[in-house]
JSON list of C-alpha atoms in Angstrom, two decimals:
[
{"chain": "A", "resi": 1, "resn": "MET", "atom": "CA", "xyz": [2.37, 1.50, -12.81]},
{"chain": "A", "resi": 2, "resn": "ALA", "atom": "CA", "xyz": [4.95, -0.14, -10.68]},
{"chain": "A", "resi": 3, "resn": "HIS", "atom": "CA", "xyz": [6.01, -3.71, -11.77]},
{"chain": "A", "resi": 4, "resn": "ASP", "atom": "CA", "xyz": [7.06, -5.04, -8.36]},
{"chain": "A", "resi": 5, "resn": "ILE", "atom": "CA", "xyz": [5.77, -3.81, -5.08]},
{"chain": "A", "resi": 6, "resn": "VAL", "atom": "CA", "xyz": [6.87, -5.02, -1.66]},
{"chain": "A", "resi": 7, "resn": "PHE", "atom": "CA", "xyz": [5.05, -3.90, 1.59]},
{"chain": "A", "resi": 8, "resn": "PHE", "atom": "CA", "xyz": [7.41, -4.54, 4.41]},
{"chain": "A", "resi": 9, "resn": "LEU", "atom": "CA", "xyz": [7.90, -4.11, 8.13]},
{"chain": "A", "resi": 10, "resn": "ALA", "atom": "CA", "xyz": [10.95, -2.10, 9.27]},
{"chain": "A", "resi": 11, "resn": "ALA", "atom": "CA", "xyz": [12.09, -0.58, 12.56]},
{"chain": "A", "resi": 12, "resn": "ASP", "atom": "CA", "xyz": [12.29, 2.98, 11.26]},
{"chain": "A", "resi": 13, "resn": "ASP", "atom": "CA", "xyz": [12.74, 5.21, 8.29]},
{"chain": "A", "resi": 14, "resn": "GLU", "atom": "CA", "xyz": [16.49, 4.88, 8.27]},
{"chain": "A", "resi": 15, "resn": "THR", "atom": "CA", "xyz": [16.14, 1.08, 8.00]},
{"chain": "A", "resi": 16, "resn": "ALA", "atom": "CA", "xyz": [13.59, 1.51, 5.20]},
{"chain": "A", "resi": 17, "resn": "VAL", "atom": "CA", "xyz": [15.84, 3.95, 3.27]},
{"chain": "A", "resi": 18, "resn": "ALA", "atom": "CA", "xyz": [18.60, 1.29, 3.32]},
{"chain": "A", "resi": 19, "resn": "THR", "atom": "CA", "xyz": [16.36, -1.00, 1.18]},
{"chain": "A", "resi": 20, "resn": "ARG", "atom": "CA", "xyz": [16.28, 1.48, -1.67]},
{"chain": "A", "resi": 21, "resn": "LEU", "atom": "CA", "xyz": [18.83, -0.04, -3.96]},
{"chain": "A", "resi": 22, "resn": "ARG", "atom": "CA", "xyz": [18.06, -3.72, -3.65]},
{"chain": "A", "resi": 23, "resn": "GLY", "atom": "CA", "xyz": [14.55, -3.93, -2.12]},
{"chain": "A", "resi": 24, "resn": "PRO", "atom": "CA", "xyz": [13.69, -5.34, 1.27]},
{"chain": "A", "resi": 25, "resn": "GLY", "atom": "CA", "xyz": [14.79, -8.88, 0.40]},
{"chain": "A", "resi": 26, "resn": "GLU", "atom": "CA", "xyz": [14.29, -11.82, 2.78]},
{"chain": "A", "resi": 27, "resn": "ALA", "atom": "CA", "xyz": [15.60, -9.91, 5.79]},
{"chain": "A", "resi": 28, "resn": "PHE", "atom": "CA", "xyz": [12.25, -8.20, 6.25]},
{"chain": "A", "resi": 29, "resn": "GLU", "atom": "CA", "xyz": [8.72, -9.56, 6.80]},
{"chain": "A", "resi": 30, "resn": "SER", "atom": "CA", "xyz": [6.98, -8.58, 3.54]},
{"chain": "A", "resi": 31, "resn": "VAL", "atom": "CA", "xyz": [4.04, -9.02, 1.14]},
{"chain": "A", "resi": 32, "resn": "THR", "atom": "CA", "xyz": [4.69, -8.81, -2.52]},
{"chain": "A", "resi": 33, "resn": "CYS", "atom": "CA", "xyz": [2.28, -7.82, -5.36]},
{"chain": "A", "resi": 34, "resn": "HIS", "atom": "CA", "xyz": [2.59, -6.61, -8.91]},
{"chain": "A", "resi": 35, "resn": "PHE", "atom": "CA", "xyz": [1.34, -4.00, -11.33]},
{"chain": "A", "resi": 36, "resn": "ILE", "atom": "CA", "xyz": [-0.31, -1.58, -8.94]},
{"chain": "A", "resi": 37, "resn": "GLU", "atom": "CA", "xyz": [0.46, 2.04, -7.89]},
{"chain": "A", "resi": 38, "resn": "PRO", "atom": "CA", "xyz": [1.35, 1.77, -4.26]},
{"chain": "A", "resi": 39, "resn": "ASP", "atom": "CA", "xyz": [0.78, 5.44, -3.42]},
{"chain": "A", "resi": 40, "resn": "SER", "atom": "CA", "xyz": [-2.73, 5.42, -4.77]},
{"chain": "A", "resi": 41, "resn": "ALA", "atom": "CA", "xyz": [-3.53, 2.10, -3.03]},
{"chain": "A", "resi": 42, "resn": "ILE", "atom": "CA", "xyz": [-2.25, 3.51, 0.30]},
{"chain": "A", "resi": 43, "resn": "ALA", "atom": "CA", "xyz": [-4.26, 6.58, -0.11]},
{"chain": "A", "resi": 44, "resn": "GLU", "atom": "CA", "xyz": [-7.34, 4.62, -1.00]},
{"chain": "A", "resi": 45, "resn": "TRP", "atom": "CA", "xyz": [-6.93, 2.32, 1.99]},
{"chain": "A", "resi": 46, "resn": "ASP", "atom": "CA", "xyz": [-6.57, 5.28, 4.31]},
{"chain": "A", "resi": 47, "resn": "MET", "atom": "CA", "xyz": [-9.61, 6.93, 2.86]},
{"chain": "A", "resi": 48, "resn": "TYR", "atom": "CA", "xyz": [-11.62, 3.78, 3.33]},
{"chain": "A", "resi": 49, "resn": "PHE", "atom": "CA", "xyz": [-10.90, 3.59, 7.07]},
{"chain": "A", "resi": 50, "resn": "GLN", "atom": "CA", "xyz": [-11.67, 7.34, 7.48]},
{"chain": "A", "resi": 51, "resn": "LYS", "atom": "CA", "xyz": [-14.78, 7.26, 5.27]},
{"chain": "A", "resi": 52, "resn": "PRO", "atom": "CA", "xyz": [-15.95, 3.65, 5.05]},
{"chain": "A", "resi": 53, "resn": "SER", "atom": "CA", "xyz": [-17.91, 2.70, 1.91]},
{"chain": "A", "resi": 54, "resn": "ALA", "atom": "CA", "xyz": [-18.13, -0.30, -0.33]},
{"chain": "A", "resi": 55, "resn": "GLU", "atom": "CA", "xyz": [-18.06, 2.05, -3.32]},
{"chain": "A", "resi": 56, "resn": "ALA", "atom": "CA", "xyz": [-14.84, 3.04, -4.97]},
{"chain": "A", "resi": 57, "resn": "PRO", "atom": "CA", "xyz": [-14.15, 6.77, -4.45]},
{"chain": "A", "resi": 58, "resn": "PRO", "atom": "CA", "xyz": [-14.46, 9.15, -7.34]},
{"chain": "A", "resi": 59, "resn": "VAL", "atom": "CA", "xyz": [-11.02, 9.85, -8.86]},
{"chain": "A", "resi": 60, "resn": "ASP", "atom": "CA", "xyz": [-11.08, 13.58, -7.88]},
{"chain": "A", "resi": 61, "resn": "GLN", "atom": "CA", "xyz": [-11.80, 12.58, -4.25]},
{"chain": "A", "resi": 62, "resn": "LEU", "atom": "CA", "xyz": [-8.90, 10.08, -4.20]},
{"chain": "A", "resi": 63, "resn": "LEU", "atom": "CA", "xyz": [-6.51, 12.50, -5.84]},
{"chain": "A", "resi": 64, "resn": "GLY", "atom": "CA", "xyz": [-7.42, 15.09, -3.18]},
{"chain": "A", "resi": 65, "resn": "TRP", "atom": "CA", "xyz": [-6.66, 12.70, -0.34]},
{"chain": "A", "resi": 66, "resn": "ALA", "atom": "CA", "xyz": [-3.42, 12.84, 1.76]},
{"chain": "A", "resi": 67, "resn": "TRP", "atom": "CA", "xyz": [-0.98, 10.56, -0.09]},
{"chain": "A", "resi": 68, "resn": "PRO", "atom": "CA", "xyz": [1.87, 8.72, 1.60]},
{"chain": "A", "resi": 69, "resn": "GLU", "atom": "CA", "xyz": [5.28, 10.36, 2.09]},
{"chain": "A", "resi": 70, "resn": "TRP", "atom": "CA", "xyz": [8.45, 9.21, 0.55]},
{"chain": "A", "resi": 71, "resn": "VAL", "atom": "CA", "xyz": [11.18, 8.13, 2.92]},
{"chain": "A", "resi": 72, "resn": "THR", "atom": "CA", "xyz": [13.72, 8.65, 0.23]},
{"chain": "A", "resi": 73, "resn": "ALA", "atom": "CA", "xyz": [13.43, 11.00, -2.72]},
{"chain": "A", "resi": 74, "resn": "PRO", "atom": "CA", "xyz": [12.63, 9.29, -5.97]},
{"chain": "A", "resi": 75, "resn": "LEU", "atom": "CA", "xyz": [15.35, 9.16, -8.61]},
{"chain": "A", "resi": 76, "resn": "ASN", "atom": "CA", "xyz": [15.16, 8.48, -12.31]},
{"chain": "A", "resi": 77, "resn": "ASP", "atom": "CA", "xyz": [15.49, 4.69, -11.73]},
{"chain": "A", "resi": 78, "resn": "GLY", "atom": "CA", "xyz": [11.76, 4.34, -10.86]},
{"chain": "A", "resi": 79, "resn": "VAL", "atom": "CA", "xyz": [12.38, 3.03, -7.34]},
{"chain": "A", "resi": 80, "resn": "GLU", "atom": "CA", "xyz": [10.07, 4.52, -4.61]},
{"chain": "A", "resi": 81, "resn": "VAL", "atom": "CA", "xyz": [9.92, 3.84, -0.89]},
{"chain": "A", "resi": 82, "resn": "PHE", "atom": "CA", "xyz": [6.79, 5.12, 0.89]},
{"chain": "A", "resi": 83, "resn": "ALA", "atom": "CA", "xyz": [5.93, 5.10, 4.62]},
{"chain": "A", "resi": 84, "resn": "LEU", "atom": "CA", "xyz": [2.39, 4.08, 5.35]},
{"chain": "A", "resi": 85, "resn": "PRO", "atom": "CA", "xyz": [0.69, 6.53, 7.72]},
{"chain": "A", "resi": 86, "resn": "LYS", "atom": "CA", "xyz": [0.74, 5.29, 11.33]},
{"chain": "A", "resi": 87, "resn": "ARG", "atom": "CA", "xyz": [-3.03, 5.82, 11.51]},
{"chain": "A", "resi": 88, "resn": "LEU", "atom": "CA", "xyz": [-3.51, 3.51, 8.50]},
{"chain": "A", "resi": 89, "resn": "THR", "atom": "CA", "xyz": [-1.16, 0.97, 10.11]},
{"chain": "A", "resi": 90, "resn": "ARG", "atom": "CA", "xyz": [-3.34, 0.83, 13.25]},
{"chain": "A", "resi": 91, "resn": "GLU", "atom": "CA", "xyz": [-6.50, 0.64, 11.23]},
{"chain": "A", "resi": 92, "resn": "LEU", "atom": "CA", "xyz": [-5.15, -2.28, 9.13]},
{"chain": "A", "resi": 93, "resn": "ALA", "atom": "CA", "xyz": [-3.95, -4.01, 12.31]},
{"chain": "A", "resi": 94, "resn": "ASN", "atom": "CA", "xyz": [-7.40, -3.72, 13.79]},
{"chain": "A", "resi": 95, "resn": "ALA", "atom": "CA", "xyz": [-9.47, -4.43, 10.61]},
{"chain": "A", "resi": 96, "resn": "SER", "atom": "CA", "xyz": [-12.00, -7.15, 10.70]},
{"chain": "A", "resi": 97, "resn": "SER", "atom": "CA", "xyz": [-12.22, -9.78, 7.98]},
{"chain": "A", "resi": 98, "resn": "ALA", "atom": "CA", "xyz": [-15.35, -8.13, 6.71]},
{"chain": "A", "resi": 99, "resn": "GLU", "atom": "CA", "xyz": [-13.65, -4.73, 6.44]},
{"chain": "A", "resi": 100, "resn": "LEU", "atom": "CA", "xyz": [-10.75, -6.24, 4.52]},
{"chain": "A", "resi": 101, "resn": "GLU", "atom": "CA", "xyz": [-13.14, -8.05, 2.19]},
{"chain": "A", "resi": 102, "resn": "GLU", "atom": "CA", "xyz": [-15.11, -4.87, 1.56]},
{"chain": "A", "resi": 103, "resn": "LEU", "atom": "CA", "xyz": [-11.91, -2.90, 0.94]},
{"chain": "A", "resi": 104, "resn": "ALA", "atom": "CA", "xyz": [-10.53, -5.49, -1.45]},
{"chain": "A", "resi": 105, "resn": "GLY", "atom": "CA", "xyz": [-13.77, -5.44, -3.38]},
{"chain": "A", "resi": 106, "resn": "ARG", "atom": "CA", "xyz": [-13.76, -1.61, -3.59]},
{"chain": "A", "resi": 107, "resn": "TRP", "atom": "CA", "xyz": [-10.01, -1.55, -4.57]},
{"chain": "A", "resi": 108, "resn": "THR", "atom": "CA", "xyz": [-10.59, -4.28, -7.22]},
{"chain": "A", "resi": 109, "resn": "THR", "atom": "CA", "xyz": [-13.49, -2.23, -8.72]},
{"chain": "A", "resi": 110, "resn": "ARG", "atom": "CA", "xyz": [-11.34, 0.83, -8.96]},
{"chain": "A", "resi": 111, "resn": "LEU", "atom": "CA", "xyz": [-8.37, -0.98, -10.49]},
{"chain": "A", "resi": 112, "resn": "ARG", "atom": "CA", "xyz": [-10.61, -2.74, -12.99]},
{"chain": "A", "resi": 113, "resn": "ALA", "atom": "CA", "xyz": [-12.17, 0.50, -14.08]},
{"chain": "A", "resi": 114, "resn": "GLU", "atom": "CA", "xyz": [-8.79, 2.18, -14.48]},
{"chain": "A", "resi": 115, "resn": "ASP", "atom": "CA", "xyz": [-6.61, -0.72, -15.81]},
{"chain": "A", "resi": 116, "resn": "GLY", "atom": "CA", "xyz": [-9.12, -3.02, -17.56]},
{"chain": "A", "resi": 117, "resn": "ASP", "atom": "CA", "xyz": [-7.40, -6.10, -18.92]},
{"chain": "A", "resi": 118, "resn": "ASP", "atom": "CA", "xyz": [-4.00, -4.89, -17.70]},
{"chain": "A", "resi": 119, "resn": "MET", "atom": "CA", "xyz": [-5.18, -5.12, -14.06]},
{"chain": "A", "resi": 120, "resn": "THR", "atom": "CA", "xyz": [-2.96, -7.05, -11.70]},
{"chain": "A", "resi": 121, "resn": "ASP", "atom": "CA", "xyz": [-3.64, -10.79, -11.43]},
{"chain": "A", "resi": 122, "resn": "ASP", "atom": "CA", "xyz": [-2.67, -10.78, -7.70]},
{"chain": "A", "resi": 123, "resn": "ASP", "atom": "CA", "xyz": [-5.45, -11.87, -5.19]},
{"chain": "A", "resi": 124, "resn": "LEU", "atom": "CA", "xyz": [-6.04, -8.34, -3.68]},
{"chain": "A", "resi": 125, "resn": "LEU", "atom": "CA", "xyz": [-7.84, -9.72, -0.69]},
{"chain": "A", "resi": 126, "resn": "ALA", "atom": "CA", "xyz": [-4.85, -11.96, 0.15]},
{"chain": "A", "resi": 127, "resn": "VAL", "atom": "CA", "xyz": [-2.57, -8.94, -0.35]},
{"chain": "A", "resi": 128, "resn": "LEU", "atom": "CA", "xyz": [-4.57, -6.89, 2.08]},
{"chain": "A", "resi": 129, "resn": "GLN", "atom": "CA", "xyz": [-4.77, -9.75, 4.61]},
{"chain": "A", "resi": 130, "resn": "GLY", "atom": "CA", "xyz": [-1.03, -10.10, 4.46]},
{"chain": "A", "resi": 131, "resn": "ILE", "atom": "CA", "xyz": [-0.49, -6.34, 4.86]},
{"chain": "A", "resi": 132, "resn": "ALA", "atom": "CA", "xyz": [-2.92, -6.37, 7.82]},
{"chain": "A", "resi": 133, "resn": "CYS", "atom": "CA", "xyz": [-0.80, -9.08, 9.50]},
{"chain": "A", "resi": 134, "resn": "LEU", "atom": "CA", "xyz": [2.29, -6.96, 8.90]},
{"chain": "A", "resi": 135, "resn": "ALA", "atom": "CA", "xyz": [0.45, -3.96, 10.39]},
{"chain": "A", "resi": 136, "resn": "ALA", "atom": "CA", "xyz": [-0.42, -6.01, 13.52]},
{"chain": "A", "resi": 137, "resn": "SER", "atom": "CA", "xyz": [3.29, -6.88, 13.85]},
{"chain": "A", "resi": 138, "resn": "ALA", "atom": "CA", "xyz": [4.17, -3.28, 13.46]},
{"chain": "A", "resi": 139, "resn": "VAL", "atom": "CA", "xyz": [1.73, -2.14, 16.10]},
{"chain": "A", "resi": 140, "resn": "ASN", "atom": "CA", "xyz": [2.83, -4.91, 18.55]},
{"chain": "A", "resi": 141, "resn": "ALA", "atom": "CA", "xyz": [6.62, -4.46, 17.96]},
{"chain": "A", "resi": 142, "resn": "GLY", "atom": "CA", "xyz": [6.66, -0.69, 17.53]},
{"chain": "A", "resi": 143, "resn": "GLY", "atom": "CA", "xyz": [7.84, -0.92, 13.93]},
{"chain": "A", "resi": 144, "resn": "CYS", "atom": "CA", "xyz": [6.50, 0.81, 10.84]},
{"chain": "A", "resi": 145, "resn": "LEU", "atom": "CA", "xyz": [5.05, -0.29, 7.51]},
{"chain": "A", "resi": 146, "resn": "TYR", "atom": "CA", "xyz": [6.65, 0.73, 4.16]},
{"chain": "A", "resi": 147, "resn": "SER", "atom": "CA", "xyz": [6.29, 0.01, 0.47]},
{"chain": "A", "resi": 148, "resn": "TRP", "atom": "CA", "xyz": [9.15, -0.41, -2.00]},
{"chain": "A", "resi": 149, "resn": "SER", "atom": "CA", "xyz": [8.38, -0.43, -5.65]},
{"chain": "A", "resi": 150, "resn": "PHE", "atom": "CA", "xyz": [10.04, -0.49, -8.95]}
]
C-alpha cells in the first residue's frame, strides 16, 4: 500500500517522468491522498465508468481489468508514476455528482473489505471530486492525468 499518493495534471509523459524523484510538488495542480493503491483505484474507476454499478467488483474481475501504465519503470525505492487512461480522464471530467458519489461509495466498500481498520482516513468522495476537477482541466487544456506514489 502506498503511503503518499498525488494525482496531478501534467502536459505530457516527459513532464510526469521528471516528477519521479521528488514528486509533483507545488508546481503542479494536484490532489493528495494516503494509504491506497493507486493502480487498483485507477482500474476500479475505469471499470466503474465502463460497467456502472454501485456494487464493488469481485476481486478477480478487478484484477482482470486493464491496469494503468507506468510512465517510468518502478525501481526499488517504491516510487511509481502512472498515467491515467485518456478514456478515464474524459469520464471523470464529465462525471455527475451522483456518479462520483456512487463511485466513492463503491470504492470505500472495497477498501474497507480489503483493509479493515487500516483503511485510509481520507474523504474518498472529496478525493474523487478533486481528481474530477483535475480531469476537467486536463480535457480543457489538453494535458494528462498522472499519479505519483511512494
